[in-house]
Amino acid sequence: MRNVLLVDDEPLIVKGMQSIIDWNANHMQIADTARNGVEALAKLDGLSVDLVITDIMMPQMTGLELIREVKVRSPLTKFIILSGYEEFNYVREGITLGVENYLLKPVNIGELEATIKHMQHDWEREEIRQIQMDQSWRILRTNILQRWANETIDAKEFRERAQLLELPLTKSSYCAAALRIVTDLDHGMDDPQFYRPVIAEQCEIIGRTHVPDGCEIICFPDQEGDIIVLFASTGREGEEWQVQSLCGMKQWIASDTGASVWGVKGLSEQSYLGVPQSCKQVKLWLQNHLLGESETIIVTSDNGSEAGQACEKREPVMDQFHKLLRDGKSLEVDRFIDDFFAVPSEDGHPARTPFFNSAIQLMLAAKNLEKTPDYGGVFGPLSRIHTLSGLKRLVKRVVHQTLDTYHATERDYSPHVMAALDFVKNTYKEELSLKTLSQKLDLHPNYLGQLFQQEAGTSFSDYVNQYRIERATHLLLYSDKKTAEVAAEVGFWDTSYFYRQFKKYAGVSPTELRSMYMKK
């Protein structure tokens, strides 16, 4: 609601102006009135006013003098001049001061409303310019674009926001693409070198150099860190310019950050309503595939999941792998992993699921050799793996960490600690405590706790939780039991506590673990 100040020394004029039009319907309100310019200036000291409607001839201070004073204090305030007679000199001076209109009394309602509508358009344009200059505009734009791509915004709200953000909704062809930045290190979204909003902004600038007349390009980061690229075109230019734009962006990101970059382009849609479908197709392709060795621009087909099917039946020979682990033959273990992850060049970018499943099997096989396995290094990094080579490196790292500790620390425990380990193994589903166990072994709880910590390398309570999480992991991966059932079966009667402990030891939630390992 915008504020209006009426200034006139004739009370009837002031009263008439208050009722001449429906101010509320025009999103305005009469904030105050004044009888002359001096009184108006005094009231403006404590009042924010968008529009001043003032008479020309008033005692003590004329309307033009008032306008000059207000302009100094509030340059954005607008003015309408009222006069009982037409005087060219006043009109000319009012124009030089930038007034919106010069209205003769009695005021013509239609002319007043037309003037107000014109001012409202000016205000809207000024607001848009101000928003665009502010960082909040970028945040708003990214938020709206993400919601558009994810189909989480109401159609009416989107059209209103699209008009504000000047998004193209009248083109005849729309297509989505994604640029995925892959690094060896775990860089967050707020890392200055890999700050996605800045990268997306620069990509949009670079992409525009290849945009034909009548076409537009929009770039923004999605919530997973990919740079989403939207192409809007007339449909007559073909798609070569889109691939050229992606190549230019990809090359710039790679040279500026030193990271590897892959591009995936979806199918074209005939309306802006099809943008979410094109985005979904691109993201589905990335979700279903591991990226190969060559950085390239991939153009998907109709279902986005056609590549890599030849690899789906690949499974490691686990008996052979178990033997290599027990024998501690590191070089042969590496050769086994290299051979398994060797993909023929014609397969390009293999399907993600079978390789993720096999990688989990290999890592769990190694972890099962540990007395107190820590799954944080197994499942936590998986969500950040996008390449076949990255997955292979993770498997090797986890396996070698296990081999380095397993064969170096393999020794006999004292009878009391061995009894404690067996007790946990046989009764982990029940309520366990060091106090209860010490009574069974006829030992002082403090002595048993210190002995266990010294030999097992962890506290008794942590060992119990780790063992329960280990058993829960196998149930989550290899059974269809509900999470609450799994929690109860391994000794966690409070499901929320189970979730917290699982996240602590495994690095991911039970739900995230199951989404990583998809049973065939």
Short mmCIF file of C-alpha atoms in Angstrom, two decimals:
data_model
loop_
_atom_site.label_atom_id
_atom_site.label_comp_id
_atom_site.label_asym_id
_atom_site.label_seq_id
_atom_site.Cartn_x
_atom_site.Cartn_y
_atom_site.Cartn_z
CA MET A 1 0.00 0.00 0.00
CA ARG A 2 1.50 3.33 -1.10
CA ASN A 3 1.07 6.54 0.91
CA VAL A 4 -0.42 9.75 -0.53
CA LEU A 5 -0.22 13.27 0.95
CA LEU A 6 -2.89 15.81 -0.13
CA VAL A 7 -1.85 19.47 0.07
CA ASP A 8 -4.42 22.23 -0.65
CA ASP A 9 -5.63 25.31 1.20
CA GLU A 10 -9.24 24.63 0.17
CA PRO A 11 -10.89 22.09 2.58
CA LEU A 12 -13.55 21.14 0.03
CA ILE A 13 -10.87 20.21 -2.49
CA VAL A 14 -9.07 18.04 0.10
CA LYS A 15 -12.30 16.33 1.08
CA GLY A 16 -13.26 15.76 -2.54
CA MET A 17 -9.87 14.28 -3.44
CA GLN A 18 -10.23 11.74 -0.63
CA SER A 19 -13.43 10.35 -2.15
CA ILE A 20 -12.98 11.03 -5.85
CA ILE A 21 -11.64 7.50 -6.53
CA ASP A 22 -11.29 4.19 -4.68
CA TRP A 23 -7.74 4.59 -3.37
CA ASN A 24 -7.66 1.09 -1.83
CA ALA A 25 -8.52 -0.47 -5.18
CA ASN A 26 -5.44 1.29 -6.56
CA HIS A 27 -3.28 -0.05 -3.69
CA MET A 28 -2.95 3.45 -2.22
CA GLN A 29 -4.10 5.27 0.91
CA ILE A 30 -4.38 8.91 1.98
CA ALA A 31 -1.73 9.02 4.70
CA ASP A 32 -2.34 12.67 5.68
CA THR A 33 -3.42 16.13 4.48
CA ALA A 34 -1.93 19.62 4.79
CA ARG A 35 -3.24 23.17 4.21
CA ASN A 36 -0.02 24.59 2.77
CA GLY A 37 3.56 23.75 1.85
CA VAL A 38 5.03 24.62 5.26
CA GLU A 39 2.60 22.31 7.05
CA ALA A 40 3.25 19.59 4.45
CA LEU A 41 7.02 19.74 5.04
CA ALA A 42 6.50 19.45 8.78
CA LYS A 43 4.35 16.36 8.35
CA LEU A 44 6.82 14.80 5.91
CA ASP A 45 9.51 14.78 8.62
CA GLY A 46 7.81 11.79 10.27
CA LEU A 47 5.99 10.30 7.31
CA SER A 48 7.07 8.15 4.34
CA VAL A 49 5.15 9.30 1.28
CA ASP A 50 5.18 7.91 -2.26
CA LEU A 51 2.96 10.54 -3.91
CA VAL A 52 2.26 14.20 -3.14
CA ILE A 53 -0.80 15.81 -4.76
CA THR A 54 -0.47 19.55 -4.27
CA ASP A 55 -2.14 22.79 -5.29
CA ILE A 56 -0.02 25.41 -7.03
CA MET A 57 -1.15 28.65 -5.38
CA MET A 58 -1.05 28.42 -1.56
CA PRO A 59 -0.09 30.88 1.18
CA GLN A 60 3.41 30.84 2.75
CA MET A 61 4.80 28.35 0.17
CA THR A 62 3.68 27.53 -3.38
CA GLY A 63 3.26 24.00 -4.67
CA LEU A 64 6.35 24.34 -6.88
CA GLU A 65 8.46 25.47 -3.90
CA LEU A 66 7.15 22.51 -1.92
CA ILE A 67 8.13 20.12 -4.74
CA ARG A 68 11.69 21.51 -4.83
CA GLU A 69 12.10 20.99 -1.08
CA VAL A 70 10.68 17.46 -1.10
CA LYS A 71 12.86 16.47 -4.07
CA VAL A 72 15.95 17.22 -1.98
CA ARG A 73 14.69 15.12 0.94
CA SER A 74 13.10 12.27 -1.00
CA PRO A 75 14.18 12.01 -4.67
CA LEU A 76 11.90 9.02 -5.40
CA THR A 77 8.66 10.75 -4.32
CA LYS A 78 6.26 11.48 -7.20
CA PHE A 79 4.04 14.56 -7.64
CA ILE A 80 0.75 15.61 -9.23
CA ILE A 81 0.00 19.35 -9.50
CA LEU A 82 -3.53 20.79 -9.09
CA SER A 83 -4.55 24.24 -10.33
CA GLY A 84 -7.73 26.24 -10.67
CA TYR A 85 -6.60 27.75 -13.96
CA GLU A 86 -4.26 26.85 -16.79
CA GLU A 87 -0.98 28.71 -16.66
CA PHE A 88 1.73 27.79 -19.15
CA ASN A 89 4.62 29.00 -17.01
CA TYR A 90 3.54 26.74 -14.13
CA VAL A 91 3.11 23.79 -16.48
CA ARG A 92 6.57 24.36 -17.95
CA GLU A 93 8.25 24.63 -14.53
CA GLY A 94 6.36 21.56 -13.29
CA ILE A 95 7.67 19.56 -16.24
CA THR A 96 11.26 20.60 -15.46
CA LEU A 97 10.72 19.36 -11.88
CA GLY A 98 9.55 15.97 -13.15
CA VAL A 99 5.92 16.01 -11.98
CA GLU A 100 3.68 13.19 -13.20
CA ASN A 101 0.80 15.39 -14.39
CA TYR A 102 -0.77 18.87 -14.22
CA LEU A 103 -4.52 18.50 -13.47
CA LEU A 104 -7.06 21.32 -13.69
CA LYS A 105 -9.80 21.71 -11.08
CA PRO A 106 -12.34 20.21 -10.98
CA VAL A 107 -10.24 17.10 -11.40
CA ASN A 108 -11.17 14.69 -14.18
CA ILE A 109 -11.53 11.21 -12.59
CA GLY A 110 -10.43 9.32 -15.69
CA GLU A 111 -7.31 11.45 -16.11
CA LEU A 112 -6.40 11.03 -12.43
CA GLU A 113 -6.79 7.23 -12.57
CA ALA A 114 -4.78 7.03 -15.80
CA THR A 115 -1.99 9.04 -14.16
CA ILE A 116 -2.00 6.76 -11.11
CA LYS A 117 -1.80 3.61 -13.28
CA HIS A 118 1.13 5.11 -15.16
CA MET A 119 2.91 5.78 -11.87
CA GLN A 120 2.23 2.24 -10.68
CA HIS A 121 3.96 0.86 -13.77
CA ASP A 122 6.92 3.12 -13.03
CA TRP A 123 7.01 1.92 -9.43
CA GLU A 124 6.93 -1.72 -10.53
CA ARG A 125 9.80 -1.18 -12.96
CA GLU A 126 11.80 0.59 -10.27
CA GLU A 127 11.16 -2.25 -7.83
CA ILE A 128 12.29 -4.83 -10.37
CA ARG A 129 15.47 -2.87 -11.08
CA GLN A 130 16.12 -2.61 -7.35
CA ILE A 131 15.56 -6.34 -6.83
CA GLN A 132 17.82 -7.21 -9.74
CA MET A 133 20.59 -5.11 -8.22
CA ASP A 134 20.26 -6.96 -4.94
CA GLN A 135 21.68 -10.37 -4.09
CA SER A 136 18.21 -11.43 -3.01
CA TRP A 137 17.16 -11.33 -6.66
CA ARG A 138 19.64 -14.09 -7.48
CA ILE A 139 18.45 -16.16 -4.54
CA LEU A 140 14.82 -15.67 -5.56
CA ARG A 141 15.59 -16.54 -9.18
CA THR A 142 17.47 -19.72 -8.25
CA ASN A 143 14.71 -20.77 -5.86
CA ILE A 144 11.98 -20.27 -8.48
CA LEU A 145 13.98 -22.06 -11.17
CA GLN A 146 14.69 -25.02 -8.86
CA ARG A 147 11.01 -25.28 -7.96
CA TRP A 148 10.06 -25.03 -11.64
CA ALA A 149 12.46 -27.85 -12.55
CA ASN A 150 11.22 -30.00 -9.64
CA GLU A 151 7.51 -29.28 -10.23
CA THR A 152 7.13 -27.98 -6.67
CA ILE A 153 5.65 -24.57 -7.52
CA ASP A 154 2.00 -23.73 -8.15
CA ALA A 155 1.27 -22.88 -11.81
CA LYS A 156 -0.24 -19.47 -11.00
CA GLU A 157 2.60 -18.52 -8.66
CA PHE A 158 5.17 -19.61 -11.25
CA ARG A 159 3.61 -17.46 -14.00
CA GLU A 160 3.63 -14.45 -11.69
CA ARG A 161 7.24 -15.03 -10.66
CA ALA A 162 8.27 -15.75 -14.26
CA GLN A 163 6.91 -12.37 -15.31
CA LEU A 164 8.83 -10.66 -12.51
CA LEU A 165 12.05 -12.54 -13.39
CA GLU A 166 11.51 -12.11 -17.15
CA LEU A 167 11.67 -15.85 -17.84
CA PRO A 168 10.79 -16.85 -21.43
CA LEU A 169 7.45 -18.69 -21.50
CA THR A 170 6.39 -18.14 -25.10
CA LYS A 171 9.06 -20.06 -27.03
CA SER A 172 8.18 -23.11 -29.12
CA SER A 173 10.99 -25.40 -27.91
CA TYR A 174 12.54 -26.02 -24.48
CA CYS A 175 15.37 -28.34 -23.49
CA ALA A 176 17.24 -29.01 -20.24
CA ALA A 177 20.86 -30.04 -19.74
CA ALA A 178 23.10 -30.56 -16.72
CA LEU A 179 26.80 -29.97 -16.15
CA ARG A 180 28.23 -32.17 -13.38
CA ILE A 181 31.46 -31.04 -11.72
CA VAL A 182 33.49 -33.94 -10.31
CA THR A 183 36.49 -33.46 -8.04
CA ASP A 184 38.71 -35.88 -6.13
CA LEU A 185 38.20 -33.84 -2.98
CA ASP A 186 34.97 -33.17 -1.13
CA HIS A 187 34.26 -29.55 -1.98
CA GLY A 188 31.11 -28.05 -0.51
CA MET A 189 28.65 -25.76 -2.28
CA ASP A 190 30.10 -22.77 -0.40
CA ASP A 191 33.72 -23.42 -1.41
CA PRO A 192 34.70 -20.20 -3.24
CA GLN A 193 36.38 -22.12 -6.08
CA PHE A 194 33.36 -24.38 -6.58
CA TYR A 195 30.58 -21.98 -5.51
CA ARG A 196 27.82 -23.13 -7.83
CA PRO A 197 25.75 -19.88 -8.02
CA VAL A 198 28.80 -17.96 -9.29
CA ILE A 199 29.68 -20.77 -11.73
CA ALA A 200 26.09 -20.84 -13.03
CA GLU A 201 26.09 -17.06 -13.52
CA GLN A 202 29.31 -17.20 -15.53
CA CYS A 203 28.04 -20.18 -17.56
CA GLU A 204 24.99 -18.15 -18.56
CA ILE A 205 27.23 -15.34 -19.80
CA ILE A 206 29.41 -17.79 -21.75
CA GLY A 207 26.42 -19.65 -23.16
CA ARG A 208 24.88 -16.47 -24.56
CA THR A 209 27.74 -16.11 -27.04
CA HIS A 210 26.28 -19.07 -28.95
CA VAL A 211 22.59 -18.10 -28.67
CA PRO A 212 20.85 -17.44 -32.03
CA ASP A 213 18.39 -14.57 -32.40
CA GLY A 214 15.07 -15.32 -30.75
CA CYS A 215 16.57 -17.89 -28.36
CA GLU A 216 17.45 -17.66 -24.69
CA ILE A 217 19.58 -19.56 -22.19
CA ILE A 218 19.20 -19.83 -18.40
CA CYS A 219 21.66 -21.41 -15.93
CA PHE A 220 21.20 -22.16 -12.24
CA PRO A 221 22.55 -24.65 -9.67
CA ASP A 222 20.23 -27.37 -8.43
CA GLN A 223 20.21 -28.72 -4.87
CA GLU A 224 22.60 -31.56 -5.77
CA GLY A 225 25.29 -29.21 -7.08
CA ASP A 226 24.73 -29.75 -10.82
CA ILE A 227 24.54 -26.71 -13.09
CA ILE A 228 21.18 -26.91 -14.86
CA VAL A 229 21.04 -25.27 -18.29
CA LEU A 230 17.69 -24.42 -19.89
CA PHE A 231 17.50 -23.69 -23.62
CA ALA A 232 14.47 -21.79 -24.95
CA SER A 233 14.26 -21.43 -28.73
CA THR A 234 11.94 -20.87 -31.66
CA GLY A 235 12.49 -24.47 -32.79
CA ARG A 236 13.93 -23.52 -36.18
CA GLU A 237 17.61 -23.37 -35.25
CA GLY A 238 18.32 -27.04 -34.63
CA GLU A 239 20.22 -28.21 -31.55
CA GLU A 240 23.85 -27.72 -32.61
CA TRP A 241 24.05 -24.33 -30.87
CA GLN A 242 22.93 -25.93 -27.63
CA VAL A 243 25.78 -28.46 -27.71
CA GLN A 244 28.22 -25.66 -28.59
CA SER A 245 27.01 -23.67 -25.60
CA LEU A 246 27.46 -26.65 -23.29
CA CYS A 247 30.97 -27.27 -24.64
CA GLY A 248 31.92 -23.65 -24.03
CA MET A 249 30.64 -23.76 -20.45
CA LYS A 250 32.29 -27.13 -19.79
CA GLN A 251 35.66 -25.94 -21.04
CA TRP A 252 35.49 -22.77 -18.95
CA ILE A 253 34.60 -24.65 -15.72
CA ALA A 254 37.38 -27.19 -16.30
CA SER A 255 40.01 -24.53 -16.98
CA ASP A 256 38.89 -22.28 -14.10
CA THR A 257 38.55 -24.97 -11.40
CA GLY A 258 40.75 -27.83 -12.63
CA ALA A 259 37.83 -30.22 -12.09
CA SER A 260 36.40 -32.79 -14.48
CA VAL A 261 33.10 -31.81 -16.08
CA TRP A 262 30.49 -33.89 -17.88
CA GLY A 263 27.44 -32.58 -19.71
CA VAL A 264 24.14 -34.38 -20.24
CA LYS A 265 21.47 -32.98 -22.57
CA GLY A 266 17.82 -34.04 -22.54
CA LEU A 267 15.12 -34.10 -25.17
CA SER A 268 13.32 -30.99 -26.40
CA GLU A 269 9.79 -30.16 -25.26
CA GLN A 270 7.27 -28.02 -27.12
CA SER A 271 6.23 -25.83 -24.16
CA TYR A 272 7.67 -24.38 -20.97
CA LEU A 273 5.36 -26.84 -19.22
CA GLY A 274 7.67 -29.63 -20.45
CA VAL A 275 10.80 -28.21 -18.77
CA PRO A 276 10.35 -30.34 -15.60
CA GLN A 277 10.13 -33.48 -17.74
CA SER A 278 13.33 -32.61 -19.61
CA CYS A 279 15.10 -31.85 -16.29
CA LYS A 280 13.86 -35.12 -14.82
CA GLN A 281 15.18 -37.06 -17.81
CA VAL A 282 18.64 -35.51 -17.45
CA LYS A 283 18.80 -36.14 -13.70
CA LEU A 284 17.54 -39.70 -14.18
CA TRP A 285 20.38 -40.37 -16.61
CA LEU A 286 22.93 -39.11 -14.08
CA GLN A 287 21.28 -41.10 -11.31
CA ASN A 288 21.38 -44.33 -13.33
CA HIS A 289 24.92 -44.08 -14.69
CA LEU A 290 28.51 -43.83 -13.58
CA LEU A 291 30.58 -41.43 -15.65
CA GLY A 292 33.41 -42.97 -17.65
CA GLU A 293 36.92 -41.79 -18.29
CA SER A 294 36.28 -39.34 -21.15
CA GLU A 295 34.66 -36.02 -20.34
CA THR A 296 32.05 -35.42 -22.99
CA ILE A 297 28.60 -34.09 -23.80
CA ILE A 298 26.02 -36.88 -23.65
CA VAL A 299 22.76 -36.55 -25.54
CA THR A 300 20.16 -38.85 -24.00
CA SER A 301 17.47 -40.81 -25.79
CA ASP A 302 13.82 -41.22 -24.83
CA ASN A 303 14.22 -43.01 -21.48
CA GLY A 304 17.60 -41.73 -20.27
CA SER A 305 18.75 -45.16 -19.06
CA GLU A 306 19.74 -47.07 -22.14
CA ALA A 307 23.51 -47.27 -21.66
CA GLY A 308 25.41 -49.72 -19.56
CA GLN A 309 22.84 -52.51 -19.59
CA ALA A 310 25.48 -55.00 -20.68
CA CYS A 311 27.16 -54.56 -17.30
CA GLU A 312 24.13 -55.39 -15.16
CA LYS A 313 24.99 -59.08 -14.77
CA ARG A 314 28.58 -58.41 -13.67
CA GLU A 315 29.19 -59.70 -10.15
CA PRO A 316 32.49 -60.29 -8.36
CA VAL A 317 33.54 -63.85 -7.55
CA MET A 318 33.23 -63.42 -3.79
CA ASP A 319 34.76 -66.78 -2.79
CA GLN A 320 37.96 -65.86 -4.60
CA PHE A 321 37.94 -62.37 -3.09
CA HIS A 322 37.45 -63.72 0.47
CA LYS A 323 40.48 -65.97 0.04
CA LEU A 324 42.64 -63.11 -1.23
CA LEU A 325 41.62 -61.02 1.78
CA ARG A 326 42.40 -63.77 4.29
CA ASP A 327 45.77 -64.43 2.66
CA GLY A 328 46.57 -60.71 2.75
CA LYS A 329 47.75 -60.60 -0.87
CA SER A 330 47.47 -56.86 -1.52
CA LEU A 331 48.76 -56.90 -5.09
CA GLU A 332 46.38 -59.70 -6.07
CA VAL A 333 43.51 -57.89 -4.32
CA ASP A 334 44.28 -54.78 -6.38
CA ARG A 335 44.41 -56.84 -9.58
CA PHE A 336 41.05 -58.44 -8.71
CA ILE A 337 39.44 -54.99 -8.18
CA ASP A 338 41.02 -53.55 -11.35
CA ASP A 339 39.78 -56.48 -13.44
CA PHE A 340 36.28 -56.21 -12.05
CA PHE A 341 35.97 -52.48 -12.69
CA ALA A 342 37.50 -52.68 -16.17
CA VAL A 343 34.70 -51.69 -18.55
CA PRO A 344 34.96 -52.09 -22.34
CA SER A 345 35.24 -48.71 -24.06
CA GLU A 346 32.08 -49.36 -26.07
CA ASP A 347 30.05 -49.44 -22.86
CA GLY A 348 30.84 -45.74 -22.31
CA HIS A 349 29.08 -44.82 -19.08
CA PRO A 350 27.96 -48.00 -17.30
CA ALA A 351 24.83 -48.45 -15.22
CA ARG A 352 25.36 -47.26 -11.64
CA THR A 353 23.31 -49.82 -9.67
CA PRO A 354 25.19 -53.06 -10.45
CA PHE A 355 28.57 -51.46 -9.77
CA PHE A 356 27.36 -49.82 -6.55
CA ASN A 357 25.94 -53.15 -5.37
CA SER A 358 29.19 -54.97 -6.14
CA ALA A 359 31.32 -52.24 -4.56
CA ILE A 360 29.32 -52.52 -1.34
CA GLN A 361 29.74 -56.31 -1.35
CA LEU A 362 33.52 -55.98 -1.75
CA MET A 363 33.86 -53.37 0.98
CA LEU A 364 31.63 -55.26 3.43
CA ALA A 365 33.62 -58.43 2.79
CA ALA A 366 36.73 -56.58 3.94
CA LYS A 367 34.99 -54.92 6.89
CA ASN A 368 33.73 -58.29 8.13
CA LEU A 369 37.35 -59.18 8.95
CA GLU A 370 37.48 -56.38 11.52
CA LYS A 371 36.54 -57.00 15.13
CA THR A 372 34.90 -53.57 15.41
CA PRO A 373 34.04 -52.47 11.86
CA ASP A 374 33.47 -48.77 11.21
CA TYR A 375 31.09 -48.27 8.29
CA GLY A 376 31.42 -44.48 8.13
CA GLY A 377 34.18 -44.73 5.53
CA VAL A 378 32.14 -47.15 3.43
CA PHE A 379 28.71 -45.60 2.98
CA GLY A 380 29.35 -41.92 3.67
CA PRO A 381 31.53 -41.29 0.59
CA LEU A 382 29.25 -43.27 -1.75
CA SER A 383 26.78 -40.41 -2.08
CA ARG A 384 29.58 -38.27 -3.52
CA ILE A 385 30.79 -40.86 -6.06
CA HIS A 386 29.85 -40.09 -9.67
CA THR A 387 32.57 -41.83 -11.69
CA LEU A 388 33.59 -45.44 -12.20
CA SER A 389 37.21 -44.56 -11.40
CA GLY A 390 36.12 -42.81 -8.20
CA LEU A 391 34.17 -45.89 -7.11
CA LYS A 392 37.16 -48.12 -7.76
CA ARG A 393 39.43 -45.83 -5.71
CA LEU A 394 36.99 -45.92 -2.80
CA VAL A 395 36.84 -49.74 -2.82
CA LYS A 396 40.63 -49.99 -2.86
CA ARG A 397 41.00 -47.47 -0.04
CA VAL A 398 38.51 -49.25 2.23
CA VAL A 399 39.94 -52.71 1.49
CA HIS A 400 43.55 -51.62 2.07
CA GLN A 401 42.68 -49.88 5.32
CA THR A 402 41.19 -53.15 6.55
CA LEU A 403 44.11 -55.27 5.36
CA ASP A 404 46.64 -52.92 6.97
CA THR A 405 45.01 -53.25 10.37
CA TYR A 406 43.68 -56.81 10.19
CA HIS A 407 46.94 -58.63 9.60
CA ALA A 408 48.95 -56.27 11.84
CA THR A 409 46.69 -56.67 14.88
CA GLU A 410 45.56 -60.26 14.47
CA ARG A 411 46.27 -61.86 17.87
CA ASP A 412 44.61 -63.73 20.72
CA TYR A 413 42.55 -61.89 23.30
CA SER A 414 42.70 -62.59 27.01
CA PRO A 415 40.07 -65.08 28.23
CA HIS A 416 37.98 -62.33 29.85
CA VAL A 417 37.86 -60.11 26.74
CA MET A 418 37.24 -63.14 24.51
CA ALA A 419 34.32 -64.05 26.76
CA ALA A 420 32.99 -60.50 26.46
CA LEU A 421 33.21 -60.61 22.66
CA ASP A 422 31.41 -63.94 22.53
CA PHE A 423 28.79 -62.63 24.95
CA VAL A 424 28.03 -59.70 22.63
CA LYS A 425 27.95 -61.95 19.58
CA ASN A 426 25.44 -64.33 21.18
CA THR A 427 23.24 -61.84 23.05
CA TYR A 428 23.43 -58.57 21.09
CA LYS A 429 19.65 -58.64 20.60
CA GLU A 430 19.13 -58.34 24.34
CA GLU A 431 19.81 -55.51 26.75
CA LEU A 432 23.55 -55.41 27.40
CA SER A 433 25.67 -53.53 29.91
CA LEU A 434 29.18 -53.76 31.28
CA LYS A 435 27.75 -54.10 34.78
CA THR A 436 25.67 -57.18 33.86
CA LEU A 437 28.59 -58.78 32.03
CA SER A 438 31.04 -58.10 34.88
CA GLN A 439 28.71 -59.93 37.29
CA LYS A 440 28.67 -62.96 35.00
CA LEU A 441 32.47 -62.94 34.82
CA ASP A 442 32.85 -62.16 38.52
CA LEU A 443 34.97 -59.07 37.78
CA HIS A 444 34.76 -55.44 38.85
CA PRO A 445 33.07 -53.36 36.09
CA ASN A 446 35.88 -50.77 36.05
CA TYR A 447 38.57 -53.43 35.63
CA LEU A 448 36.67 -55.20 32.87
CA GLY A 449 36.01 -51.89 31.09
CA GLN A 450 39.69 -50.91 31.17
CA LEU A 451 40.78 -54.37 30.00
CA PHE A 452 38.26 -54.33 27.14
CA GLN A 453 39.32 -50.83 26.07
CA GLN A 454 42.97 -51.83 26.10
CA GLU A 455 42.60 -55.00 24.02
CA ALA A 456 39.65 -54.19 21.76
CA GLY A 457 40.65 -50.58 21.17
CA THR A 458 37.18 -49.24 21.96
CA SER A 459 34.77 -49.01 24.86
CA PHE A 460 32.36 -51.84 25.58
CA SER A 461 29.28 -49.71 24.80
CA ASP A 462 30.76 -48.53 21.48
CA TYR A 463 31.63 -52.10 20.56
CA VAL A 464 28.05 -53.22 21.28
CA ASN A 465 26.61 -50.42 19.16
CA GLN A 466 29.06 -51.08 16.31
CA TYR A 467 28.26 -54.79 16.34
CA ARG A 468 24.52 -54.08 16.31
CA ILE A 469 24.95 -51.64 13.42
CA GLU A 470 26.96 -54.28 11.55
CA ARG A 471 24.12 -56.80 11.94
CA ALA A 472 21.56 -54.12 11.04
CA THR A 473 23.50 -53.29 7.88
CA HIS A 474 23.24 -56.86 6.63
CA LEU A 475 19.51 -56.98 7.38
CA LEU A 476 18.89 -53.68 5.60
CA LEU A 477 20.84 -54.80 2.52
CA TYR A 478 19.76 -58.42 2.27
CA SER A 479 16.22 -58.54 3.71
CA ASP A 480 12.91 -56.79 3.15
CA LYS A 481 12.31 -56.10 6.82
CA LYS A 482 11.06 -52.65 7.77
CA THR A 483 13.52 -50.34 9.48
CA ALA A 484 11.67 -50.54 12.81
CA GLU A 485 11.77 -54.34 12.62
CA VAL A 486 15.50 -54.29 11.90
CA ALA A 487 16.10 -51.95 14.84
CA ALA A 488 14.23 -54.22 17.24
CA GLU A 489 15.91 -57.36 15.91
CA VAL A 490 19.41 -56.03 16.66
CA GLY A 491 18.58 -54.70 20.12
CA PHE A 492 17.42 -51.10 19.53
CA TRP A 493 13.93 -50.72 20.94
CA ASP A 494 13.79 -46.97 20.30
CA THR A 495 13.66 -46.46 16.51
CA SER A 496 14.71 -42.80 16.64
CA TYR A 497 17.75 -43.74 18.75
CA PHE A 498 18.56 -46.45 16.20
CA TYR A 499 18.47 -43.87 13.39
CA ARG A 500 20.88 -41.60 15.27
CA GLN A 501 23.30 -44.42 16.09
CA PHE A 502 23.19 -45.81 12.55
CA LYS A 503 23.95 -42.38 11.09
CA LYS A 504 26.79 -41.99 13.60
CA TYR A 505 28.52 -45.28 12.81
CA ALA A 506 27.58 -45.84 9.16
CA GLY A 507 27.71 -42.24 7.96
CA VAL A 508 24.31 -42.50 6.26
CA SER A 509 20.75 -43.18 7.43
CA PRO A 510 19.13 -46.62 7.00
CA THR A 511 16.96 -45.19 4.21
CA GLU A 512 19.96 -43.70 2.39
CA LEU A 513 21.80 -47.02 2.67
CA ARG A 514 18.95 -48.93 1.05
CA SER A 515 18.69 -46.37 -1.75
CA MET A 516 22.40 -46.91 -2.51
CA TYR A 517 22.16 -50.68 -2.63
CA MET A 518 19.27 -51.65 -4.89
CA LYS A 519 18.47 -55.36 -4.79
CA LYS A 520 18.15 -56.92 -8.21
#
